CSV table of C-alpha atoms in Angstrom, one decimal:
chain,number,residue,atom,x,y,z
X,12,MET,CA,7.3,21.0,-35.2
X,13,ALA,CA,4.4,19.6,-33.2
X,14,VAL,CA,1.8,21.8,-31.6
X,15,THR,CA,1.5,21.7,-28.2
X,16,PRO,CA,-1.9,20.8,-27.4
X,17,GLU,CA,-4.0,22.7,-24.9
X,18,PHE,CA,-7.0,21.9,-22.6
X,19,ALA,CA,-10.5,23.4,-23.4
X,20,PRO,CA,-11.2,26.1,-20.5
X,21,ARG,CA,-13.7,23.7,-19.0
X,22,ALA,CA,-11.4,20.9,-18.8
X,23,LEU,CA,-9.2,23.0,-17.0
X,24,GLN,CA,-11.7,24.0,-14.5
X,25,THR,CA,-12.5,20.4,-14.0
X,26,LEU,CA,-9.1,19.2,-13.7
X,27,SER,CA,-8.5,22.1,-10.8
X,28,GLY,CA,-9.9,19.7,-8.0
X,29,LEU,CA,-6.8,17.0,-8.6
X,30,ARG,CA,-3.4,17.5,-6.7
X,31,PHE,CA,-0.8,16.8,-9.3
X,32,SER,CA,2.1,14.7,-8.9
X,33,THR,CA,4.9,12.5,-10.3
X,34,ALA,CA,6.4,9.2,-9.2
X,35,THR,CA,9.5,7.0,-9.2
X,36,SER,CA,10.9,3.8,-7.4
X,37,ALA,CA,13.9,3.1,-5.2
X,38,PHE,CA,15.4,0.3,-7.4
X,39,GLN,CA,14.9,2.2,-10.7
X,40,ILE,CA,16.6,5.6,-9.4
X,41,GLU,CA,18.6,5.0,-6.5
X,42,GLY,CA,21.9,3.3,-7.6
X,43,ALA,CA,23.9,2.7,-4.6
X,44,ARG,CA,23.3,-1.0,-4.4
X,45,THR,CA,26.2,-1.9,-2.3
X,46,LEU,CA,26.5,1.0,0.4
X,47,ASP,CA,25.7,2.0,3.7
X,48,GLY,CA,24.1,-1.4,4.7
X,49,ARG,CA,21.9,-2.2,2.2
X,50,GLY,CA,21.1,-5.8,1.9
X,51,ARG,CA,19.7,-7.6,-1.1
X,52,SER,CA,16.6,-7.8,-2.8
X,53,ILE,CA,15.1,-10.3,-5.7
X,54,TRP,CA,16.0,-7.3,-8.2
X,55,ASP,CA,19.7,-7.6,-7.2
X,56,GLU,CA,19.7,-11.4,-7.9
X,57,PHE,CA,17.2,-10.7,-11.1
X,58,VAL,CA,19.7,-8.2,-12.9
X,59,ASP,CA,23.1,-10.1,-11.8
X,60,GLU,CA,21.9,-13.0,-13.7
X,61,PRO,CA,23.2,-12.9,-17.6
X,62,GLY,CA,20.6,-12.7,-19.7
X,63,ASN,CA,17.7,-11.1,-17.6
X,64,VAL,CA,17.9,-7.4,-18.8
X,65,ILE,CA,17.9,-6.9,-22.4
X,66,ASP,CA,20.8,-4.4,-22.4
X,67,SER,CA,22.5,-6.2,-19.3
X,68,SER,CA,22.0,-3.0,-17.0
X,69,THR,CA,22.1,-3.3,-13.5
X,70,ALA,CA,20.4,-0.3,-12.1
X,71,ASP,CA,23.7,0.9,-10.8
X,72,PRO,CA,24.4,3.7,-10.5
X,73,GLY,CA,21.5,4.9,-13.0
X,74,PRO,CA,19.8,8.1,-11.8
X,75,ASP,CA,22.0,7.8,-8.6
X,76,SER,CA,19.3,9.3,-6.6
X,77,TYR,CA,20.9,8.0,-3.4
X,78,HIS,CA,23.7,11.0,-3.9
X,79,ARG,CA,21.5,13.1,-6.0
X,80,SER,CA,18.2,13.6,-4.0
X,81,ALA,CA,18.6,17.1,-3.5
X,82,GLU,CA,18.7,17.8,-7.3
X,83,ASP,CA,15.4,15.7,-7.8
X,84,ALA,CA,13.8,18.1,-5.1
X,85,ALA,CA,14.8,21.2,-7.0
X,86,LEU,CA,13.2,19.4,-10.1
X,87,LEU,CA,10.1,18.6,-8.2
X,88,ALA,CA,10.0,22.2,-6.9
X,89,GLY,CA,10.3,23.7,-10.4
X,90,LEU,CA,7.9,21.5,-11.9
X,91,GLY,CA,5.5,22.8,-9.5
X,92,VAL,CA,3.8,19.3,-8.3
X,93,ASP,CA,2.0,19.4,-5.0
X,94,ARG,CA,3.2,15.8,-4.1
X,95,TYR,CA,6.0,13.2,-4.9
X,96,ARG,CA,5.3,9.6,-4.8
X,97,PHE,CA,8.7,7.7,-4.3
X,98,SER,CA,9.7,4.2,-2.9
X,99,ILE,CA,11.4,3.3,0.1
X,100,SER,CA,13.9,0.2,-0.3
X,101,TRP,CA,12.9,-2.4,2.2
X,102,VAL,CA,16.6,-3.4,2.0
X,103,ARG,CA,17.9,-0.5,3.1
X,104,ILE,CA,15.7,-0.6,6.2
X,105,ILE,CA,15.8,-4.3,7.2
X,106,ALA,CA,19.0,-5.7,5.0
X,107,ASP,CA,17.9,-9.2,4.8
X,108,GLY,CA,14.3,-8.7,5.9
X,109,MET,CA,14.1,-11.5,8.7
X,110,ALA,CA,12.9,-11.3,12.1
X,111,GLY,CA,15.3,-9.4,14.7
X,112,THR,CA,17.4,-7.9,12.2
X,113,LYS,CA,18.1,-4.3,13.3
X,114,PRO,CA,16.8,-1.5,11.3
X,115,ASN,CA,19.8,0.2,9.3
X,116,THR,CA,20.4,3.5,10.5
X,117,ALA,CA,22.1,4.7,7.3
X,118,GLY,CA,19.1,3.9,5.4
X,119,LEU,CA,17.0,5.5,7.6
X,120,ASP,CA,19.1,8.5,7.7
X,121,TYR,CA,18.7,8.6,3.8
X,122,TYR,CA,14.9,8.8,3.8
X,123,ASP,CA,14.8,11.1,6.8
X,124,ARG,CA,17.0,13.3,4.4
X,125,VAL,CA,14.5,12.6,1.4
X,126,VAL,CA,11.5,13.6,3.2
X,127,ASP,CA,13.2,16.9,4.9
X,128,GLU,CA,14.3,18.0,1.3
X,129,LEU,CA,11.1,17.7,-0.3
X,130,LEU,CA,9.2,19.3,2.6
X,131,GLY,CA,11.8,22.3,2.5
X,132,VAL,CA,10.5,22.8,-1.4
X,133,GLY,CA,6.8,22.9,-0.4
X,134,VAL,CA,6.4,19.2,-1.7
X,135,THR,CA,4.2,16.5,-0.1
X,136,PRO,CA,6.2,13.1,0.8
X,137,GLU,CA,4.3,10.0,-0.5
X,138,PRO,CA,6.4,7.0,0.1
X,139,THR,CA,5.2,3.7,-1.2
X,140,LEU,CA,6.4,0.9,1.2
X,141,TYR,CA,6.8,-2.1,-1.3
X,142,HIS,CA,7.6,-1.5,-4.9
X,143,TRP,CA,8.9,-5.2,-5.9
X,144,ASP,CA,12.3,-5.3,-4.2
X,145,LEU,CA,11.4,-8.4,-1.4
X,146,PRO,CA,14.5,-9.1,0.6
X,147,THR,CA,16.5,-12.1,-1.1
X,148,ALA,CA,16.4,-13.9,2.5
X,149,LEU,CA,12.7,-13.8,2.4
X,150,GLU,CA,12.2,-15.2,-1.1
X,151,ALA,CA,14.3,-18.1,-0.3
X,152,ALA,CA,12.1,-18.7,2.4
X,153,GLY,CA,9.1,-18.7,0.3
X,154,GLY,CA,8.6,-14.9,-0.5
X,155,TRP,CA,5.3,-14.1,-1.1
X,156,LEU,CA,4.0,-17.6,-1.3
X,157,ASN,CA,5.0,-17.8,2.5
X,158,ARG,CA,2.3,-16.2,5.1
X,159,ASP,CA,5.2,-15.2,7.3
X,160,THR,CA,6.5,-12.5,4.8
X,161,VAL,CA,3.4,-10.4,5.9
X,162,HIS,CA,4.6,-10.3,9.4
X,163,ARG,CA,8.2,-9.2,8.3
X,164,PHE,CA,6.5,-6.5,6.2
X,165,GLY,CA,5.0,-5.4,9.1
X,166,ASP,CA,8.2,-5.1,11.0
X,167,TYR,CA,9.7,-3.1,8.3
X,168,VAL,CA,6.6,-0.6,8.1
X,169,ASP,CA,6.9,-0.3,11.8
X,170,ALA,CA,10.4,0.8,11.7
X,171,VAL,CA,10.1,3.2,8.8
X,172,ALA,CA,6.7,5.1,10.5
X,173,ASP,CA,8.6,5.2,13.6
X,174,ARG,CA,11.3,7.1,12.0
X,175,LEU,CA,9.3,9.3,9.5
X,176,GLY,CA,5.6,9.1,10.8
X,177,ASP,CA,6.2,12.6,12.5
X,178,ARG,CA,6.3,14.1,9.3
X,179,VAL,CA,4.8,11.8,6.6
X,180,ARG,CA,1.2,11.7,6.6
X,181,HIS,CA,0.3,10.2,3.2
X,182,TRP,CA,1.6,6.5,2.4
X,183,TYR,CA,1.4,3.8,-0.4
X,184,THR,CA,1.5,0.4,1.0
X,185,ILE,CA,2.0,-2.0,-2.1
X,186,ASN,CA,2.5,-1.1,-5.6
X,187,GLU,CA,1.1,-3.2,-8.5
X,188,PRO,CA,0.7,-6.7,-6.7
X,189,ALA,CA,-0.8,-7.8,-10.1
X,190,SER,CA,2.7,-7.5,-11.8
X,191,THR,CA,4.4,-9.1,-8.7
X,192,SER,CA,1.8,-12.5,-8.5
X,193,LEU,CA,1.5,-12.8,-12.6
X,194,GLN,CA,4.8,-11.4,-14.1
X,195,GLY,CA,6.9,-12.2,-11.0
X,196,TYR,CA,5.7,-15.7,-9.8
X,197,ALA,CA,3.2,-17.0,-12.5
X,198,LEU,CA,5.0,-16.1,-15.7
X,199,GLY,CA,8.6,-15.7,-14.8
X,200,GLU,CA,8.9,-12.4,-16.8
X,201,LEU,CA,10.3,-10.0,-13.6
X,202,ALA,CA,11.8,-10.6,-10.5
X,203,PRO,CA,11.8,-13.6,-8.7
X,204,GLY,CA,11.5,-15.3,-12.1
X,205,HIS,CA,9.1,-18.2,-11.2
X,206,THR,CA,6.5,-19.9,-13.8
X,207,MET,CA,4.1,-21.2,-11.3
X,208,LEU,CA,1.0,-20.3,-13.3
X,209,PHE,CA,-2.1,-20.1,-11.1
X,210,ASP,CA,-0.1,-22.2,-7.9
X,211,ALA,CA,1.1,-18.4,-7.7
X,212,LEU,CA,-2.3,-17.3,-6.5
X,213,PRO,CA,-1.1,-17.2,-2.9
X,214,THR,CA,1.1,-14.6,-3.5
X,215,VAL,CA,-2.0,-12.3,-4.2
X,216,HIS,CA,-3.6,-13.0,-0.9
X,217,HIS,CA,-0.1,-12.3,1.1
X,218,GLN,CA,0.4,-9.3,-0.7
X,219,LEU,CA,-3.3,-8.1,0.1
X,220,LEU,CA,-2.7,-9.0,3.9
X,221,ALA,CA,0.6,-6.9,3.8
X,222,HIS,CA,-1.6,-3.8,2.5
X,223,GLY,CA,-4.1,-4.3,5.2
X,224,THR,CA,-1.5,-5.0,8.1
X,225,ALA,CA,0.4,-1.6,7.1
X,226,THR,CA,-2.8,0.2,6.8
X,227,THR,CA,-3.1,-0.5,10.3
X,228,ILE,CA,0.2,0.1,11.4
X,229,LEU,CA,0.5,3.5,9.7
X,230,ARG,CA,-2.5,4.7,11.2
X,231,GLU,CA,-1.3,3.7,14.5
X,232,HIS,CA,1.5,6.1,13.8
X,233,GLY,CA,-0.7,8.9,12.7
X,234,ALA,CA,-1.0,8.4,9.1
X,235,GLU,CA,-4.0,10.3,7.3
X,236,GLN,CA,-4.0,8.9,4.1
X,237,VAL,CA,-3.1,5.5,3.1
X,238,ALA,CA,-3.7,3.6,-0.2
X,239,PRO,CA,-2.5,0.6,-2.6
X,240,ALA,CA,-1.3,1.3,-5.8
X,241,ILE,CA,-3.3,-1.2,-8.2
X,242,ASN,CA,-2.4,-1.7,-11.4
X,243,HIS,CA,-5.3,-1.8,-13.8
X,244,SER,CA,-6.0,-2.6,-17.5
X,245,LEU,CA,-9.4,-2.3,-19.3
X,246,ILE,CA,-9.7,-5.7,-21.1
X,247,LEU,CA,-10.9,-6.0,-24.9
X,248,PRO,CA,-11.7,-8.9,-26.9
X,249,GLU,CA,-10.0,-9.0,-30.2
X,250,THR,CA,-13.4,-9.9,-32.1
X,251,ASP,CA,-17.1,-10.6,-31.0
X,252,THR,CA,-16.8,-14.3,-30.8
X,253,GLU,CA,-17.7,-16.1,-27.6
X,254,ALA,CA,-14.2,-17.2,-27.2
X,255,ASP,CA,-12.8,-14.1,-27.4
X,256,HIS,CA,-15.5,-12.7,-24.9
X,257,GLU,CA,-14.8,-15.3,-22.5
X,258,ALA,CA,-10.9,-14.7,-22.5
X,259,ALA,CA,-11.2,-11.2,-21.9
X,260,ALA,CA,-13.6,-12.0,-18.7
X,261,THR,CA,-10.9,-14.6,-17.7
X,262,LEU,CA,-8.2,-11.9,-17.8
X,263,ASP,CA,-10.5,-9.2,-16.2
X,264,LEU,CA,-11.0,-11.3,-13.3
X,265,ILE,CA,-7.0,-12.3,-12.9
X,266,TYR,CA,-5.7,-8.7,-13.4
X,267,ASN,CA,-8.4,-6.8,-12.3
X,268,ARG,CA,-11.2,-8.0,-10.0
X,269,LEU,CA,-9.0,-10.4,-8.1
X,270,PHE,CA,-7.4,-7.2,-6.5
X,271,ALA,CA,-10.1,-4.7,-6.5
X,272,ASP,CA,-13.0,-7.2,-5.0
X,273,PRO,CA,-11.2,-8.0,-2.0
X,274,LEU,CA,-9.8,-4.5,-1.2
X,275,LEU,CA,-13.4,-2.9,-1.8
X,276,LEU,CA,-15.8,-5.6,-0.9
X,277,GLY,CA,-14.1,-8.1,1.3
X,278,GLU,CA,-14.4,-11.2,-0.9
X,279,TYR,CA,-12.7,-12.7,-3.9
X,280,PRO,CA,-14.6,-13.2,-7.3
X,281,ASP,CA,-15.4,-16.9,-7.9
X,282,LEU,CA,-12.1,-18.5,-8.7
X,283,GLU,CA,-13.7,-21.9,-9.4
X,284,ALA,CA,-12.8,-21.8,-13.0
X,285,LEU,CA,-8.9,-21.6,-12.3
X,286,GLY,CA,-9.1,-24.6,-10.2
X,287,ALA,CA,-7.6,-22.4,-7.4
X,288,GLN,CA,-8.2,-21.3,-3.7
X,289,MET,CA,-6.9,-19.0,-1.6
X,290,PRO,CA,-5.0,-19.8,1.7
X,291,ILE,CA,-7.9,-17.6,3.6
X,292,ARG,CA,-7.7,-17.6,7.6
X,293,ASP,CA,-10.0,-16.0,9.8
X,294,GLY,CA,-10.2,-12.4,9.9
X,295,ASP,CA,-8.1,-12.1,6.7
X,296,MET,CA,-10.9,-10.6,4.6
X,297,GLU,CA,-11.6,-8.2,7.0
X,298,LEU,CA,-8.1,-6.8,7.2
X,299,ILE,CA,-7.4,-6.8,3.6
X,300,SER,CA,-11.1,-4.7,3.2
X,301,THR,CA,-9.9,-2.2,5.7
X,302,PRO,CA,-11.2,0.8,3.9
X,303,CYS,CA,-8.8,3.0,1.9
X,304,ASP,CA,-8.6,6.7,2.3
X,305,VAL,CA,-8.1,6.9,-1.5
X,306,TYR,CA,-7.7,4.2,-4.1
X,307,GLY,CA,-4.5,4.2,-5.9
X,308,PHE,CA,-5.1,3.4,-9.6
X,309,ASN,CA,-2.0,2.8,-12.0
X,310,TYR,CA,-3.1,2.7,-15.6
X,311,TYR,CA,-1.4,2.6,-19.2
X,312,ASN,CA,-3.3,0.8,-21.8
X,313,PRO,CA,-5.8,-1.6,-22.4
X,314,THR,CA,-5.0,-5.2,-23.1
X,315,THR,CA,-6.5,-7.2,-26.0
X,316,VAL,CA,-7.1,-10.9,-25.7
X,317,ARG,CA,-7.9,-13.6,-28.1
X,318,GLY,CA,-9.3,-17.1,-26.7
X,319,VAL,CA,-7.2,-20.0,-27.1
X,320,GLY,CA,-8.4,-23.6,-27.2
X,321,GLU,CA,-5.4,-25.3,-25.6
X,322,GLY,CA,-2.4,-24.1,-23.6
X,323,PRO,CA,-1.4,-23.4,-20.2
X,324,LEU,CA,-3.7,-20.1,-20.3
X,325,PRO,CA,-7.1,-19.6,-21.7
X,326,PHE,CA,-6.2,-16.5,-23.5
X,327,GLU,CA,-3.6,-14.7,-25.6
X,328,MET,CA,-2.6,-11.0,-25.5
X,329,VAL,CA,-2.8,-9.4,-29.2
X,330,PRO,CA,-2.2,-6.0,-30.6
X,331,THR,CA,-5.2,-3.7,-30.2
X,332,PRO,CA,-6.8,-3.1,-33.7
X,333,GLY,CA,-6.3,0.4,-35.0
X,334,ALA,CA,-4.3,1.9,-32.2
X,335,ALA,CA,-1.0,3.7,-32.0
X,336,THR,CA,1.7,2.1,-29.8
X,337,THR,CA,4.3,3.5,-27.3
X,338,GLY,CA,7.9,2.5,-27.4
X,339,PHE,CA,6.9,-0.7,-26.0
X,340,GLY,CA,5.7,-1.8,-29.1
X,341,PRO,CA,2.2,-3.5,-30.1
X,342,LEU,CA,1.1,-5.0,-26.6
X,343,TRP,CA,1.4,-1.2,-25.4
X,344,PRO,CA,-1.7,0.2,-27.3
X,345,ILE,CA,-2.5,4.3,-26.9
X,346,ARG,CA,-6.2,4.6,-26.3
X,347,PRO,CA,-7.0,7.1,-23.7
X,348,ASP,CA,-10.5,6.6,-24.1
X,349,THR,CA,-10.2,3.3,-22.3
X,350,LEU,CA,-9.2,5.1,-19.1
X,351,ARG,CA,-12.5,6.8,-19.1
X,352,ASP,CA,-14.1,3.9,-19.5
X,353,PHE,CA,-12.4,1.9,-16.9
X,354,LEU,CA,-12.9,4.6,-14.3
X,355,ILE,CA,-16.7,4.8,-15.2
X,356,ASP,CA,-16.8,0.9,-14.9
X,357,MET,CA,-15.0,0.8,-11.5
X,358,ARG,CA,-17.9,3.6,-10.1
X,359,THR,CA,-20.5,1.4,-11.7
X,360,ARG,CA,-18.9,-1.8,-10.2
X,361,TYR,CA,-18.0,-0.7,-6.9
X,362,GLY,CA,-20.4,2.1,-6.0
X,363,SER,CA,-20.1,3.4,-2.6
X,364,LYS,CA,-17.2,1.1,-1.7
X,365,LEU,CA,-15.0,2.9,-3.9
X,366,PRO,CA,-13.2,5.5,-2.3
X,367,PRO,CA,-12.0,8.8,-4.1
X,368,ILE,CA,-9.2,7.5,-6.8
X,369,VAL,CA,-5.6,8.8,-7.3
X,370,ILE,CA,-4.7,8.0,-10.8
X,371,SER,CA,-1.2,6.8,-9.0
X,372,GLU,CA,0.8,6.3,-12.0
X,373,ASN,CA,0.3,7.3,-15.7
X,374,GLY,CA,2.9,7.6,-18.7
X,375,ALA,CA,4.7,6.5,-21.5
X,376,SER,CA,7.8,5.4,-23.1
X,377,PHE,CA,9.2,6.4,-26.5
X,378,PRO,CA,12.5,6.1,-28.1
X,379,GLU,CA,14.9,9.1,-26.9
X,380,PRO,CA,18.7,9.6,-27.1
X,381,GLU,CA,20.7,8.5,-24.8
X,382,VAL,CA,22.8,12.0,-24.3
X,383,GLY,CA,20.5,14.6,-23.8
X,384,THR,CA,21.0,18.0,-25.4
X,385,GLU,CA,18.5,21.0,-24.9
X,386,PRO,CA,15.9,21.2,-25.8
X,387,ILE,CA,14.7,17.5,-26.0
X,388,ARG,CA,11.2,17.5,-27.4
X,389,ASP,CA,9.0,14.4,-26.5
X,390,ASP,CA,5.9,15.5,-27.9
X,391,GLU,CA,4.5,12.1,-28.2
X,392,ARG,CA,4.5,11.9,-24.4
X,393,ILE,CA,2.9,15.3,-24.2
X,394,ALA,CA,0.2,14.1,-26.5
X,395,TYR,CA,0.1,11.2,-24.7
X,396,LEU,CA,-0.4,13.0,-21.1
X,397,HIS,CA,-3.1,15.5,-22.6
X,398,GLU,CA,-5.2,12.7,-23.8
X,399,HIS,CA,-5.2,10.8,-20.5
X,400,LEU,CA,-5.8,13.9,-18.6
X,401,GLU,CA,-8.7,14.9,-20.9
X,402,ALA,CA,-10.2,11.2,-20.2
X,403,VAL,CA,-9.8,11.7,-16.3
X,404,ALA,CA,-11.7,14.7,-16.9
X,405,GLU,CA,-14.6,13.1,-18.8
X,406,ALA,CA,-14.6,10.5,-16.0
X,407,ILE,CA,-15.0,13.4,-13.3
X,408,VAL,CA,-17.9,14.9,-15.4
X,409,ALA,CA,-19.5,11.5,-15.4
X,410,GLY,CA,-19.3,11.3,-11.7
X,411,VAL,CA,-16.1,9.3,-11.0
X,412,ALA,CA,-14.7,10.9,-7.6
X,413,ILE,CA,-11.0,11.6,-8.4
X,414,VAL,CA,-8.7,13.7,-6.6
X,415,GLY,CA,-5.1,13.2,-7.8
X,416,TYR,CA,-3.2,12.3,-10.9
X,417,THR,CA,0.4,11.0,-11.0
X,418,VAL,CA,3.0,11.0,-14.1
X,419,TRP,CA,5.2,8.1,-14.5
X,420,SER,CA,7.6,9.0,-14.3
X,421,LEU,CA,10.0,12.0,-12.6
X,422,LEU,CA,13.0,10.4,-14.2
X,423,ASP,CA,14.4,8.3,-17.0
X,424,ASN,CA,15.3,5.1,-15.1
X,425,PHE,CA,15.9,1.6,-14.9
X,426,GLU,CA,13.0,0.2,-16.6
X,427,TRP,CA,12.9,-3.6,-15.1
X,428,ALA,CA,13.8,-6.4,-17.6
X,429,ASP,CA,14.0,-3.7,-20.2
X,430,GLY,CA,16.9,-1.9,-18.3
X,431,TYR,CA,17.6,1.6,-20.1
X,432,THR,CA,16.2,0.9,-23.4
X,433,GLN,CA,12.8,2.3,-22.3
X,434,ARG,CA,12.6,6.2,-21.1
X,435,PHE,CA,9.4,7.3,-19.2
X,436,GLY,CA,11.1,10.4,-17.8
X,437,LEU,CA,9.8,14.0,-17.7
X,438,VAL,CA,13.7,14.5,-17.1
X,439,HIS,CA,16.2,13.2,-19.3
X,440,VAL,CA,19.2,11.1,-17.5
X,441,ASP,CA,22.4,10.4,-18.9
X,442,MET,CA,22.8,7.0,-17.5
X,443,ASN,CA,26.4,7.3,-17.7
X,444,THR,CA,26.9,10.7,-15.7
X,445,GLY,CA,23.5,11.0,-13.7
X,446,HIS,CA,23.1,14.3,-15.6
X,447,ARG,CA,19.3,15.7,-15.6
X,448,THR,CA,18.1,17.5,-18.6
X,449,PRO,CA,14.5,18.6,-18.3
X,450,LYS,CA,12.2,17.6,-21.6
X,451,SER,CA,9.6,19.7,-23.1
X,452,SER,CA,7.2,17.3,-21.4
X,453,TYR,CA,8.3,19.0,-18.4
X,454,GLN,CA,7.6,22.1,-19.2
X,455,TRP,CA,4.2,21.3,-20.4
X,456,TYR,CA,3.2,19.7,-17.1
X,457,ARG,CA,4.7,22.7,-15.3
X,458,ASP,CA,2.5,25.2,-17.3
X,459,LEU,CA,-0.6,22.8,-17.1
X,460,ILE,CA,-0.4,22.8,-13.4
X,461,ALA,CA,0.3,26.6,-13.3
X,462,SER,CA,-2.8,27.3,-15.4
X,463,VAL,CA,-5.0,24.7,-13.2
X,464,ARG,CA,-4.3,27.1,-10.3
X,465,ALA,CA,-4.7,30.3,-12.0
C-alpha cells in the first residue's frame, strides 16, 4: 500500500493563507437535460450526434446533481472546504438565449436552492456564469463569432445576479475561453465542433468582452469578487532547436498571452505572424481589462511542442520527455514544477497588473472502477495534488500572491468528448445509480484542510 504523502511544517504554514475549494460544472454533473424548461446548448447538440463522445454517453443522468444537490452540499461540508465553484447553465435560465426571452423561473429556483444549501453548511458559493454551454439558438446565429452574443450573455448575467446577488458575492465570469476558441471553433475537438483554425480568433475577443460586460453587471449588483477562470499551460520546446523554440513561442502566444495580455495589460500580443486581426471597437480593450479582483488560473499540465515545416499549424504537440502521465495519456504529463515556474513567470511578466491568483482548477484523471466499493484508493491522485500544492507553496515563497486553491473535481462527472471514461472526482459516482462514494483523496484533502487550519 502506498504511503500517504505529508507536507513539511513550513509548507503547511505557507499554505495556511489559502482558501480551499473544489469545483464542478453544470453540464457535467446536473443531468436533467429536458426538465423544467431547460433549453438546448451546443453540448446537447454535440453529445446527441453519434460518434462525438468516445463512449456514446450523453451527460444524462450522470451524477444527477439537479436532484441530488443536497447530497453534494453535505459532501462539501464533510470535506471542510471554504468555497465551492459550480457553474450555472445558461439554458436553464434563458432557454434559447435570445433577446426578449423571459428568464425561466424553475431554473432560477434550482440555483436559488443550491446557493441556500451551500450557505446552510457554511460553504461560500462561487458560481461560474459560462462553462461552455452556449445556447443552440445563439450558435445558429454565429455563436461567439457574433458580437451580439456578448449582449445576450449580459442579459443572462443580469437575470442571474438579480435573483442570486443578495447572497452570492463571489463570481467567475467565463471558464477556459482558450478551450472554447481553440478546441471548439478552431480544431473541432469540442462543441460546437468547427474547424476554422485562425479564423476562429474573433471568438477570443467576444468571450473576453463577455467577461468585461459581466464584471460590470455583477458589480452593479454588489459583487465583492469577480474573476475569469483562464486555463494556462507552460509551453516547452521538445528540443533546443530554433524551430522548436519558435513553435513553443507561437503556442504560448495563442494559448496563454492571447488571453492574459488583454485582461491584464489591455492589449493583445502581436498577432501579425498569425495573419489575423481582432474585431476591436472603441472602448473594447478598456472593458476587457476592467481590473479583476482575483485572477482565476486553471492548470493541469505543461505542453511540449515540436516545430513543423508545413501544415495548418506551425507546431505539433508531443509527449513530454521523462514525465509520468495521467489517465489521458502521453499529452497529459505530470510535471508539478511547471506550475511553480508558470506562476513565477506570470508575476514577472505582468508585475503589478496581476491581481492575487486563485488556482481555480487543478486535478487529474486516473483509471478507476465504474462501480465503487469502499475504500476507493486513488493514491495517484493524492500524489498529484500533493506535488502541485507543494509547487503552489514554492511559488508563494518566491513572492507570487496566491490566495486560493481549487481541486477539480468534487465528483466524477461527464468529461466532455471523453464521456465517463475519465474520472477526476474526489468522490466516486456510479453513473448508473448516482451513488456517491468518497475516495481516499477526499479524506486526504479533508485532513489537509484541517491541518492547515490547526
